[in-house]
Amino acid sequence: MIKEAIYHRPKNNFAYAYDTKTLHIRLRTKKNDVEKVTLIHGDPYKWGEGAWQYEAAPMKKMAATEMFDYWFIAIEPDFRRLRYGFELKSGDESLVYTEKGFFREPVTDDIAPYFCFPYLNPEDVFSAPSWVRDTVWYQIFPERFGNGDLSNDPEGALPWGSEDPTPTNFFGGDFEGVIQHIDYLVQLGVTGIYFTPIFKATTNHKYDTVDYMEIDPQFGDKETFKRLVHVCHENGIKVMLDAVFNHSGFHFPQFQDVLKNGENSPYKDWFYVWDYPVQTEPMPNYDTFAFTPMMPKLNTAHPEAREYLLEVGRYWVREFDIDGWRLDVANEVGHDFWREFRKEVKAIKPDVYILGEIWHDSMPWLQGDQFDAVMNYPYSHAAIQFFAKEEITAQEFIYKTTEALIRYPENAMEAAFNLLGSHDTSRILTVCKDNKEKTKQLFTFLLSSPGTPCIYYGDEISMTGEQDPGCRKCMIWDKEQQDREMFDYIARIVRLRKESPAFGNRGTFQFVTANNETNHVMYTKTFEDQTLLFAFNNSDQEITAIIPLDLKGKKVTNVLTGEEFAYEAKSVAAVLAPHGFIILEF
Ligand code: CA
């Protein structure tokens, strides 16, 4: 066995509390190197006749990536604490892996070498709000979704959809525009809206906050917002707002005061000013987002700045009953601030969803004390590379997706925010080079994945657009101009996700096969006695793909056509159209 590849570390994605009773334990070994893994485990205080009383339980190979195998077991310790090690077997070779290295056989006269999960404290268990796992999100960029009130349009606003978006133009979208189209969202089946920023700001994207306590007048006022939240809740739709706590806008009055009064400003320590006088050109002499003088970084450790921002977090939950906070540039803000932020907003509304914008490995924020989820770009990235761009093989797609899946604990993955695109990326149909079959494959993958999926406004009617500002076009409301077939398909799989537990977040996701020759992949979702098989053809040829499962004698239903059939042969094949797919239930 290749010892160097064997890896485990407690209290992260390798060993974590899944709930208040259950520990999940994972082990990594070199691919195809180990035949059998047994968990040696027991209570640290259970001794008899001078020996530690342990039990042995077989672990299951849960996943494989290009280089590694991953083994898994769920354990319910009798007294919420556990010492454990791993017995590995390959051929005649046998090893016991512990925190203190390798042994030939289990050590029984001393528990010191074993890994330790000291105590499963219920308050430490990662727990995202229970509603999140069944939510289908819809992202709205409020300036571009609907203009329901012409009287609040910013000066110079252009007629709706009359031009392509630029970094600086306005079209007058507002809250009234969302309220007027609530039936459309209900028809699509979405149950949560994520709004990009709505607070007073100068740009069309509103990420340059001027006042965190005020609604931007182009969207309406606080009464309109209250009504919007109410209408959403009446229709079973949660509301998540976007806040930028990493930096303020240049016109934030507190920063303006520092610009004016320099060292004498009472707000000088709200920011990280290097020296005085404060300058913006040629380079800012204060910390910023990137090198943008327009976005001065906030000092979230300063007591007054901190209290101001915490009150922002509390205020919109307390006064407007919002259901979630999406936190911009969340990984550049101190962990200590986020821990307090979580406590403060959850004290008002315990099931508020806290979502951090982090594009990278986010384990340090997903320990249960900070975020409920991160924007899980790495998860869908592999799918986009495979289906949309055809940059990677079927096998590579499986490996990369598996790496993203095992990067987090299972309970964190169930709440992860999965997306194919946003206001920061090219639209998915454009990435697919206008191939709608590929777009359907990607939405089918997204909606059947573990996590909570988000649809970017307009993708459901086949809107197109390159990276910002192209992806921020005005929503098309003329039905003749909308792709209604795409809308109906997406509404249908949104419904399937809600109605079929295996399709949705209760199903266990498992890759079945990947074939680089015919360029197809298959995975199953299983819940109790229901199994769904998803088979995708990623080539532009019709293919016949063997289903490597024993379906003999089983009643099989094609989920999308309703066709039923029973297979008599042991080996079953599916004929898949170019970039086509099927979903079978059995
Ligand atoms: Ca308007």
Coordinates of C-alpha atoms and ligand atoms in Angstrom, one line a residue:
M1 CA 0.0 0.0 0.0
I2 CA 1.2 3.5 -0.7
K3 CA 1.3 5.0 2.7
E4 CA 2.1 8.5 1.5
A5 CA -1.4 8.7 -0.1
I6 CA -3.3 7.6 3.0
Y7 CA -4.9 10.7 4.7
H8 CA -7.4 11.6 7.3
R9 CA -7.8 14.7 9.5
P10 CA -10.6 15.1 12.1
K11 CA -12.9 18.1 12.4
N12 CA -13.2 19.0 8.8
N13 CA -14.6 17.3 5.7
F14 CA -12.9 14.0 6.7
A15 CA -14.6 13.8 10.1
Y16 CA -17.6 15.9 11.1
A17 CA -20.9 15.8 12.9
Y18 CA -23.6 15.3 10.4
D19 CA -26.3 15.8 13.0
T20 CA -26.4 15.8 16.9
K21 CA -26.0 12.0 17.0
T22 CA -24.0 11.0 13.9
L23 CA -20.4 11.4 12.9
H24 CA -19.3 11.0 9.3
I25 CA -15.8 9.7 8.8
R26 CA -13.9 9.6 5.5
L27 CA -10.5 8.3 4.5
R28 CA -8.4 8.9 1.4
T29 CA -6.2 6.2 -0.1
K30 CA -4.3 5.9 -3.4
K31 CA -6.6 4.9 -6.2
N32 CA -7.2 1.1 -6.6
D33 CA -4.5 0.5 -4.0
V34 CA -6.6 -0.7 -1.0
E35 CA -9.1 -3.5 -1.1
K36 CA -10.8 -3.1 2.2
V37 CA -11.0 -0.5 5.0
T38 CA -12.4 -1.2 8.4
L39 CA -13.0 1.5 11.0
I40 CA -11.6 0.5 14.4
H41 CA -13.6 2.6 16.9
G42 CA -14.8 2.9 20.4
D43 CA -15.4 5.1 23.4
P44 CA -12.1 6.3 24.9
Y45 CA -13.2 5.3 28.4
K46 CA -14.4 1.8 27.6
W47 CA -11.8 -0.6 28.9
G48 CA -12.0 -4.2 30.1
E49 CA -9.3 -6.6 31.3
G50 CA -6.6 -4.0 30.7
A51 CA -7.5 -3.6 27.0
W52 CA -9.4 -0.9 25.1
Q53 CA -12.8 -2.2 24.0
Y54 CA -13.2 -1.3 20.4
E55 CA -15.5 -2.3 17.6
A56 CA -14.8 -2.8 13.9
A57 CA -17.1 -1.6 11.1
P58 CA -16.5 -1.9 7.3
M59 CA -16.2 1.4 5.4
K60 CA -17.6 1.8 1.9
K61 CA -15.8 3.2 -1.1
M62 CA -17.8 6.3 -1.7
A63 CA -16.0 7.9 -4.6
A64 CA -12.9 8.0 -6.8
T65 CA -11.0 10.8 -8.3
E66 CA -8.1 10.7 -10.8
M67 CA -5.6 9.8 -8.1
F68 CA -7.5 8.8 -5.0
D69 CA -10.2 6.5 -3.6
Y70 CA -12.4 7.9 -0.8
W71 CA -13.9 5.6 1.9
F72 CA -16.9 6.5 4.1
I73 CA -18.8 5.5 7.2
A74 CA -21.6 7.0 9.4
I75 CA -21.2 6.2 13.1
E76 CA -23.4 6.9 16.0
P77 CA -21.1 6.9 19.1
D78 CA -22.8 5.7 22.3
F79 CA -21.6 8.7 24.3
R80 CA -21.0 11.3 21.6
R81 CA -17.2 10.8 21.7
L82 CA -14.9 8.6 19.6
R83 CA -11.4 7.3 19.3
Y84 CA -10.7 5.6 16.0
G85 CA -8.3 4.3 13.5
F86 CA -8.4 2.6 10.1
E87 CA -7.5 -1.0 9.3
L88 CA -6.5 -1.3 5.7
K89 CA -6.1 -4.5 3.7
S90 CA -4.6 -5.2 0.3
G91 CA -3.7 -8.7 -0.7
D92 CA -1.7 -10.2 2.2
E93 CA -0.8 -6.8 3.5
S94 CA -2.5 -5.3 6.5
L95 CA -2.0 -2.0 8.2
V96 CA -3.6 0.1 10.9
Y97 CA -3.5 3.9 10.3
T98 CA -3.7 6.2 13.3
E99 CA -2.9 9.8 14.2
K100 CA 0.5 8.6 15.3
G101 CA 1.3 6.7 12.2
F102 CA 1.1 3.1 11.1
F103 CA 0.9 -0.1 13.1
R104 CA 0.7 -3.8 12.2
E105 CA -2.4 -4.4 14.2
P106 CA -4.8 -2.5 16.4
V107 CA -3.2 -1.1 19.5
T108 CA -5.2 -2.1 22.6
D109 CA -3.1 -1.2 25.6
D110 CA -3.1 2.5 24.8
I111 CA -5.6 4.7 23.0
A112 CA -3.2 7.7 22.6
P113 CA -2.2 6.8 19.0
Y114 CA -5.8 6.9 17.8
F115 CA -7.6 9.8 16.1
C116 CA -9.9 11.7 18.4
F117 CA -13.3 13.2 17.9
P118 CA -13.4 14.6 21.5
Y119 CA -17.1 15.4 21.8
L120 CA -20.1 15.9 19.6
N121 CA -21.4 19.2 21.1
P122 CA -24.9 19.9 19.6
E123 CA -24.2 23.6 19.4
D124 CA -21.2 23.0 17.1
V125 CA -23.1 20.9 14.6
F126 CA -23.3 22.6 11.2
S127 CA -26.9 23.3 10.6
A128 CA -28.2 25.4 7.7
P129 CA -31.9 26.4 7.7
S130 CA -34.0 23.3 6.9
W131 CA -36.0 25.2 4.1
V132 CA -32.9 25.8 2.1
R133 CA -32.4 22.2 0.9
D134 CA -35.8 22.3 -0.9
T135 CA -35.4 25.8 -2.3
V136 CA -35.0 26.7 -6.0
W137 CA -33.5 30.2 -6.3
Y138 CA -33.9 32.8 -8.9
Q139 CA -31.4 35.6 -9.1
I140 CA -32.7 39.1 -10.0
F141 CA -30.6 42.0 -11.0
P142 CA -33.2 44.6 -10.0
E143 CA -32.2 47.3 -12.5
R144 CA -33.0 44.8 -15.4
F145 CA -35.9 42.6 -14.3
G146 CA -39.0 44.7 -14.7
N147 CA -39.9 48.4 -14.7
G148 CA -43.2 48.7 -13.0
D149 CA -43.1 52.3 -12.1
L150 CA -41.8 54.9 -14.6
S151 CA -42.0 57.7 -12.0
N152 CA -38.9 56.5 -10.1
D153 CA -36.7 56.0 -13.2
P154 CA -33.2 57.5 -12.8
E155 CA -32.5 60.5 -15.0
G156 CA -31.6 59.5 -18.5
A157 CA -33.1 56.0 -18.2
L158 CA -33.5 54.3 -21.6
P159 CA -36.7 52.7 -22.8
W160 CA -36.9 49.0 -21.6
G161 CA -34.6 46.8 -23.7
S162 CA -34.0 49.5 -26.4
E163 CA -30.3 49.1 -26.2
D164 CA -27.6 46.7 -25.0
P165 CA -26.5 47.2 -21.5
T166 CA -23.2 49.2 -20.8
P167 CA -21.4 49.6 -17.5
T168 CA -23.2 52.9 -17.0
N169 CA -26.7 53.0 -18.6
F170 CA -30.0 52.6 -16.8
F171 CA -33.4 51.1 -17.8
G172 CA -35.4 51.8 -14.7
G173 CA -36.0 48.4 -13.2
D174 CA -37.6 48.4 -9.8
F175 CA -39.5 46.5 -7.0
E176 CA -42.9 47.2 -8.6
G177 CA -41.6 45.4 -11.7
V178 CA -40.9 42.3 -9.6
I179 CA -44.3 42.5 -7.8
Q180 CA -46.1 42.7 -11.2
H181 CA -44.3 39.6 -12.4
I182 CA -44.7 37.4 -9.3
D183 CA -47.1 35.1 -11.1
Y184 CA -44.4 34.4 -13.7
L185 CA -42.0 33.3 -10.9
V186 CA -44.7 31.1 -9.3
Q187 CA -45.3 29.5 -12.7
L188 CA -41.6 28.8 -13.1
G189 CA -41.8 27.2 -9.6
V190 CA -39.0 29.1 -7.9
T191 CA -39.2 29.4 -4.1
G192 CA -36.5 32.0 -3.4
I193 CA -35.3 35.2 -4.9
Y194 CA -31.7 36.4 -4.5
F195 CA -31.6 40.1 -5.2
T196 CA -28.2 41.7 -6.1
P197 CA -27.9 45.0 -4.0
I198 CA -30.8 47.2 -3.5
F199 CA -29.3 49.8 -1.1
K200 CA -28.7 53.4 -2.0
A201 CA -25.8 53.6 -4.5
T202 CA -24.7 55.4 -7.6
T203 CA -24.1 52.7 -10.2
N204 CA -26.6 50.4 -12.0
H205 CA -25.3 47.4 -10.1
K206 CA -25.4 49.1 -6.7
Y207 CA -22.4 47.3 -5.4
D208 CA -21.0 50.8 -4.4
T209 CA -23.1 51.3 -1.3
V210 CA -23.7 54.9 -0.2
D211 CA -26.2 54.1 2.5
Y212 CA -26.8 50.6 3.9
M213 CA -29.9 51.7 5.7
E214 CA -31.8 53.1 2.7
I215 CA -33.3 51.6 -0.4
D216 CA -32.1 53.0 -3.6
P217 CA -34.9 55.4 -4.7
Q218 CA -34.8 54.0 -8.3
F219 CA -36.2 50.7 -6.9
G220 CA -38.9 52.3 -4.6
D221 CA -39.0 53.0 -0.9
K222 CA -39.2 51.0 2.2
E223 CA -42.9 50.6 2.0
T224 CA -42.6 49.2 -1.5
F225 CA -39.9 46.8 -0.3
K226 CA -42.1 45.7 2.6
R227 CA -44.9 45.0 0.1
L228 CA -42.5 43.1 -2.1
V229 CA -41.3 40.8 0.7
H230 CA -45.0 40.3 1.8
V231 CA -46.0 39.4 -1.8
C232 CA -43.1 37.0 -2.1
H233 CA -43.9 35.3 1.2
E234 CA -47.6 35.0 0.3
N235 CA -46.5 33.1 -2.8
G236 CA -44.1 30.8 -1.0
I237 CA -41.0 32.7 -2.1
K238 CA -38.1 33.5 0.3
V239 CA -36.1 36.8 -0.1
M240 CA -32.3 37.0 0.1
L241 CA -30.5 40.4 0.0
D242 CA -26.9 41.1 -1.1
A243 CA -24.7 43.1 1.2
V244 CA -21.1 44.3 0.7
F245 CA -19.4 44.5 4.1
N246 CA -15.9 44.2 2.7
H247 CA -15.9 47.7 1.4
S248 CA -18.1 50.7 1.1
G249 CA -18.8 52.9 -1.9
F250 CA -16.7 56.0 -2.4
H251 CA -19.7 58.2 -1.7
F252 CA -20.4 56.5 1.7
P253 CA -20.7 59.6 3.9
Q254 CA -18.3 58.2 6.5
F255 CA -15.6 57.8 3.8
Q256 CA -16.3 61.3 2.5
D257 CA -15.7 62.6 6.0
V258 CA -12.3 61.0 6.0
L259 CA -11.5 62.5 2.6
K260 CA -12.5 65.9 3.9
N261 CA -11.1 65.9 7.5
G262 CA -8.3 63.4 7.2
E263 CA -6.8 62.5 10.5
N264 CA -9.4 64.5 12.4
S265 CA -12.3 62.5 11.0
P266 CA -14.1 60.5 13.7
Y267 CA -14.4 57.8 10.9
K268 CA -10.7 57.6 10.1
D269 CA -10.4 54.1 11.7
W270 CA -13.4 52.8 9.9
F271 CA -11.0 52.3 7.0
Y272 CA -7.4 51.3 6.5
V273 CA -5.7 54.6 5.7
W274 CA -2.0 54.3 5.3
D275 CA -1.0 58.0 5.7
Y276 CA -2.4 61.5 5.3
P277 CA -3.6 63.4 3.4
V278 CA -5.8 60.8 1.8
Q279 CA -5.2 60.5 -1.9
T280 CA -7.0 58.6 -4.6
E281 CA -4.6 59.2 -7.5
P282 CA -2.4 57.9 -9.0
M283 CA -2.9 55.1 -6.4
P284 CA -5.1 55.1 -3.4
N285 CA -3.2 55.3 -0.1
Y286 CA -5.8 53.2 1.7
D287 CA -6.9 49.5 1.5
T288 CA -9.4 48.9 -1.2
F289 CA -11.2 46.2 -3.1
A290 CA -8.7 45.2 -5.8
F291 CA -7.0 48.6 -6.5
T292 CA -10.2 50.5 -6.9
P293 CA -10.1 53.8 -5.2
M294 CA -13.9 53.9 -5.5
M295 CA -14.2 50.9 -3.1
P296 CA -12.4 51.6 0.3
K297 CA -12.1 48.5 2.4
L298 CA -14.0 48.7 5.7
N299 CA -12.3 47.9 9.0
T300 CA -14.7 45.3 10.5
A301 CA -12.6 45.1 13.7
H302 CA -13.2 48.7 14.6
P303 CA -15.9 48.8 17.3
E304 CA -18.1 51.5 15.7
A305 CA -17.8 50.4 12.1
R306 CA -18.5 46.9 13.3
E307 CA -21.6 47.9 15.2
Y308 CA -22.8 49.9 12.2
L309 CA -22.5 46.9 9.9
L310 CA -24.0 44.4 12.4
E311 CA -27.0 46.7 12.8
V312 CA -27.3 46.6 9.0
G313 CA -27.5 42.8 9.2
R314 CA -30.1 43.0 12.0
Y315 CA -32.2 45.8 10.7
W316 CA -33.3 44.3 7.4
V317 CA -34.1 41.0 9.1
R318 CA -35.9 42.6 12.0
E319 CA -37.9 45.3 10.1
F320 CA -38.5 43.7 6.7
D321 CA -38.5 40.0 7.6
I322 CA -35.9 39.0 4.9
D323 CA -34.9 35.3 4.8
G324 CA -31.3 35.4 3.7
W325 CA -28.1 37.4 3.4
R326 CA -25.7 36.9 0.5
L327 CA -22.3 38.4 1.5
D328 CA -20.2 39.9 -1.2
V329 CA -16.4 39.3 -1.2
A330 CA -17.0 37.4 2.0
N331 CA -13.5 35.8 2.2
E332 CA -11.7 39.1 2.5
V333 CA -13.6 40.0 5.7
G334 CA -12.4 38.7 9.1
H335 CA -13.7 35.4 10.5
D336 CA -14.4 37.0 13.8
F337 CA -16.8 39.5 12.3
W338 CA -18.7 36.8 10.5
R339 CA -19.0 34.8 13.8
E340 CA -20.6 37.7 15.5
F341 CA -22.7 38.5 12.4
R342 CA -24.2 35.0 12.5
K343 CA -25.1 35.2 16.2
E344 CA -26.7 38.6 15.8
V345 CA -28.9 37.9 12.8
K346 CA -29.8 34.4 13.9
A347 CA -30.9 35.8 17.3
I348 CA -33.6 37.7 15.5
K349 CA -34.6 35.0 13.0
P350 CA -33.0 31.6 13.6
D351 CA -33.6 30.3 10.1
V352 CA -32.0 33.1 8.2
Y353 CA -29.7 31.7 5.4
I354 CA -26.2 33.1 5.4
L355 CA -24.4 32.7 2.0
G356 CA -20.9 33.8 1.4
E357 CA -19.5 34.8 -2.0
I358 CA -16.3 32.6 -2.1
W359 CA -15.1 31.1 -5.3
H360 CA -12.5 28.8 -3.7
D361 CA -12.2 26.1 -1.1
S362 CA -14.3 27.4 1.7
M363 CA -14.0 24.8 4.5
P364 CA -12.8 27.4 7.1
W365 CA -16.2 29.3 6.7
L366 CA -18.3 26.2 6.8
Q367 CA -17.6 24.9 10.3
G368 CA -21.1 25.8 11.6
D369 CA -20.1 29.1 13.2
Q370 CA -20.1 31.4 10.1
F371 CA -21.8 30.6 6.9
D372 CA -24.6 28.2 5.9
A373 CA -23.2 28.0 2.4
V374 CA -21.0 29.5 -0.2
M375 CA -21.6 30.2 -3.9
N376 CA -20.4 26.8 -5.1
Y377 CA -18.7 27.8 -8.4
P378 CA -16.3 24.9 -8.4
Y379 CA -19.1 22.4 -8.5
S380 CA -20.7 23.5 -11.7
H381 CA -17.4 24.6 -13.3
A382 CA -16.6 21.0 -14.3
A383 CA -20.1 20.6 -15.8
I384 CA -19.6 23.8 -17.8
Q385 CA -16.2 22.6 -19.0
F386 CA -17.7 19.2 -20.0
F387 CA -21.1 19.9 -21.4
A388 CA -20.8 23.5 -22.6
K389 CA -17.2 23.9 -23.6
E390 CA -16.2 20.3 -24.3
E391 CA -12.8 21.0 -22.8
I392 CA -12.6 17.9 -20.6
T393 CA -13.4 14.2 -21.0
A394 CA -16.3 12.3 -19.5
Q395 CA -13.9 10.8 -17.0
E396 CA -12.4 14.1 -16.0
F397 CA -15.9 15.5 -15.5
I398 CA -16.6 12.8 -13.0
Y399 CA -13.3 13.3 -11.2
K400 CA -13.6 17.1 -10.9
T401 CA -17.2 16.9 -9.8
T402 CA -16.4 14.3 -7.2
E403 CA -13.5 16.5 -5.9
A404 CA -16.0 19.3 -5.5
L405 CA -18.5 17.0 -3.7
I406 CA -16.0 15.6 -1.2
R407 CA -14.5 19.0 -0.5
Y408 CA -17.3 19.7 2.1
P409 CA -19.3 17.7 4.7
E410 CA -22.5 16.2 3.3
N411 CA -24.7 18.6 5.3
A412 CA -22.8 21.6 4.0
M413 CA -23.1 20.3 0.5
E414 CA -26.9 20.0 0.9
A415 CA -27.1 23.8 1.5
A416 CA -24.5 24.8 -1.0
F417 CA -25.6 27.4 -3.5
N418 CA -25.1 26.0 -7.0
L419 CA -25.3 28.1 -10.1
L420 CA -24.5 27.9 -13.9
G421 CA -24.1 31.7 -14.2
S422 CA -24.7 35.0 -12.6
H423 CA -24.4 38.8 -13.1
D424 CA -20.6 38.1 -13.0
T425 CA -20.4 35.5 -15.8
S426 CA -21.4 35.0 -19.4
R427 CA -24.9 33.6 -19.7
I428 CA -25.1 29.8 -19.9
L429 CA -26.7 29.7 -23.4
T430 CA -23.9 31.9 -24.7
V431 CA -21.3 29.7 -23.0
C432 CA -23.0 26.8 -24.8
K433 CA -22.5 28.7 -28.1
D434 CA -26.3 28.9 -28.4
N435 CA -26.8 25.1 -28.3
K436 CA -30.1 24.7 -26.4
E437 CA -29.7 20.9 -25.9
K438 CA -26.5 21.5 -24.0
T439 CA -28.3 24.2 -21.9
K440 CA -31.0 21.7 -21.0
Q441 CA -28.4 19.1 -20.1
L442 CA -26.7 21.6 -17.7
F443 CA -30.0 22.6 -16.1
T444 CA -30.9 19.0 -15.7
F445 CA -27.6 18.4 -14.0
L446 CA -27.9 21.5 -11.8
L447 CA -31.5 20.7 -10.7
S448 CA -30.7 17.1 -9.8
S449 CA -27.5 17.9 -7.9
P450 CA -27.0 18.0 -4.2
G451 CA -27.2 21.6 -3.0
T452 CA -29.7 24.5 -3.6
P453 CA -29.8 25.5 -7.3
C454 CA -30.1 29.1 -8.6
I455 CA -31.4 30.2 -12.0
Y456 CA -30.2 33.5 -13.3
Y457 CA -33.1 35.6 -14.5
G458 CA -33.8 35.2 -18.2
D459 CA -31.8 32.0 -18.6
E460 CA -35.1 30.1 -18.5
I461 CA -36.3 31.9 -21.7
S462 CA -32.9 31.5 -23.5
M463 CA -31.6 35.0 -23.0
T464 CA -28.0 35.5 -24.2
G465 CA -25.1 37.7 -23.3
E466 CA -21.3 37.8 -22.8
Q467 CA -19.6 38.6 -19.5
D468 CA -20.8 41.8 -17.7
P469 CA -22.3 44.0 -19.0
G470 CA -23.7 41.7 -21.7
C471 CA -25.2 39.3 -19.2
R472 CA -27.3 42.1 -17.7
K473 CA -29.8 42.8 -20.5
C474 CA -33.3 43.8 -19.7
M475 CA -35.6 40.8 -19.1
I476 CA -37.7 40.0 -22.1
W477 CA -41.5 40.2 -21.3
D478 CA -42.9 39.9 -24.8
K479 CA -44.0 36.3 -24.9
E480 CA -43.4 36.1 -28.6
Q481 CA -39.7 36.9 -27.9
Q482 CA -39.4 34.4 -25.0
D483 CA -38.3 30.8 -25.6
R484 CA -41.4 29.2 -24.1
E485 CA -40.2 25.7 -24.8
M486 CA -37.1 26.3 -22.6
F487 CA -39.3 27.9 -19.9
D488 CA -41.7 24.8 -19.9
Y489 CA -38.7 22.4 -19.7
I490 CA -37.1 24.2 -16.8
A491 CA -40.4 24.6 -15.0
R492 CA -40.9 20.9 -15.4
I493 CA -37.6 19.9 -13.9
V494 CA -38.1 22.4 -11.1
R495 CA -41.4 20.6 -10.4
L496 CA -39.7 17.2 -10.5
R497 CA -37.0 18.4 -8.1
K498 CA -39.8 19.4 -5.6
E499 CA -42.1 16.4 -6.1
S500 CA -39.6 13.5 -6.4
P501 CA -37.4 13.1 -3.3
A502 CA -34.8 11.2 -5.2
F503 CA -34.5 13.9 -7.9
G504 CA -34.2 16.6 -5.2
N505 CA -31.9 17.1 -2.3
R506 CA -32.9 13.9 -0.4
G507 CA -31.5 11.7 -3.1
T508 CA -28.0 10.2 -2.8
F509 CA -25.9 11.2 -5.8
Q510 CA -23.6 8.5 -7.3
F511 CA -21.8 8.4 -10.6
V512 CA -22.3 5.1 -12.4
T513 CA -20.2 5.4 -15.5
A514 CA -18.2 7.7 -17.8
N515 CA -17.1 6.7 -21.2
N516 CA -14.5 8.7 -23.1
E517 CA -15.0 6.9 -26.4
T518 CA -18.7 7.6 -26.8
N519 CA -18.5 10.7 -24.6
H520 CA -21.3 9.9 -22.2
V521 CA -21.9 9.9 -18.4
M522 CA -24.4 8.4 -16.1
Y523 CA -25.3 8.9 -12.5
T524 CA -28.0 7.8 -10.1
K525 CA -30.0 9.5 -7.4
T526 CA -31.5 7.2 -4.8
F527 CA -33.9 7.8 -2.0
E528 CA -35.3 4.8 -0.1
D529 CA -36.6 2.4 -2.8
Q530 CA -36.7 5.0 -5.6
T531 CA -33.8 5.2 -8.0
L532 CA -33.4 7.7 -10.9
L533 CA -30.8 7.1 -13.6
F534 CA -29.5 10.1 -15.5
A535 CA -27.7 9.4 -18.8
F536 CA -26.2 12.2 -20.9
N537 CA -24.7 12.1 -24.3
N538 CA -22.1 14.8 -24.7
S539 CA -21.3 14.1 -28.4
D540 CA -22.9 15.4 -31.6
Q541 CA -23.6 11.8 -32.7
E542 CA -26.4 9.5 -31.7
I543 CA -25.0 6.8 -29.4
T544 CA -26.0 3.6 -27.8
A545 CA -24.9 3.5 -24.2
I546 CA -24.9 0.3 -22.0
I547 CA -26.6 0.9 -18.6
P548 CA -24.3 -1.0 -16.2
L549 CA -27.1 -1.8 -13.7
D550 CA -29.2 -4.9 -13.3
L551 CA -32.6 -3.8 -14.5
K552 CA -33.9 -7.3 -15.4
G553 CA -37.5 -7.8 -14.5
K554 CA -37.8 -4.2 -13.1
K555 CA -40.5 -1.8 -14.2
V556 CA -38.7 1.2 -15.7
T557 CA -40.3 4.5 -16.5
N558 CA -38.9 7.2 -18.7
V559 CA -39.5 10.2 -16.5
L560 CA -39.8 12.8 -19.2
T561 CA -42.1 10.8 -21.7
G562 CA -44.0 8.7 -19.2
E563 CA -43.2 5.6 -21.2
E564 CA -43.1 2.4 -19.2
F565 CA -41.2 -0.8 -20.0
A566 CA -39.8 -3.9 -18.5
Y567 CA -36.4 -5.3 -19.4
E568 CA -35.9 -9.0 -19.9
A569 CA -32.3 -9.0 -20.9
K570 CA -29.5 -8.6 -18.4
S571 CA -27.7 -6.0 -20.5
V572 CA -29.7 -2.9 -21.3
A573 CA -28.7 -0.1 -23.6
A574 CA -30.1 3.4 -24.1
V575 CA -30.2 5.2 -27.4
L576 CA -29.3 8.9 -26.9
A577 CA -29.7 11.6 -29.4
P578 CA -26.8 14.1 -30.1
H579 CA -26.4 16.1 -26.8
G580 CA -29.5 14.2 -25.6
F581 CA -30.3 12.6 -22.3
I582 CA -32.8 10.4 -20.5
I583 CA -34.0 10.1 -17.0
L584 CA -35.2 6.6 -16.0
E585 CA -37.0 5.7 -12.8
F586 CA -37.0 2.2 -11.3
Ligands
CA1 CA -38.8 52.4 -12.6

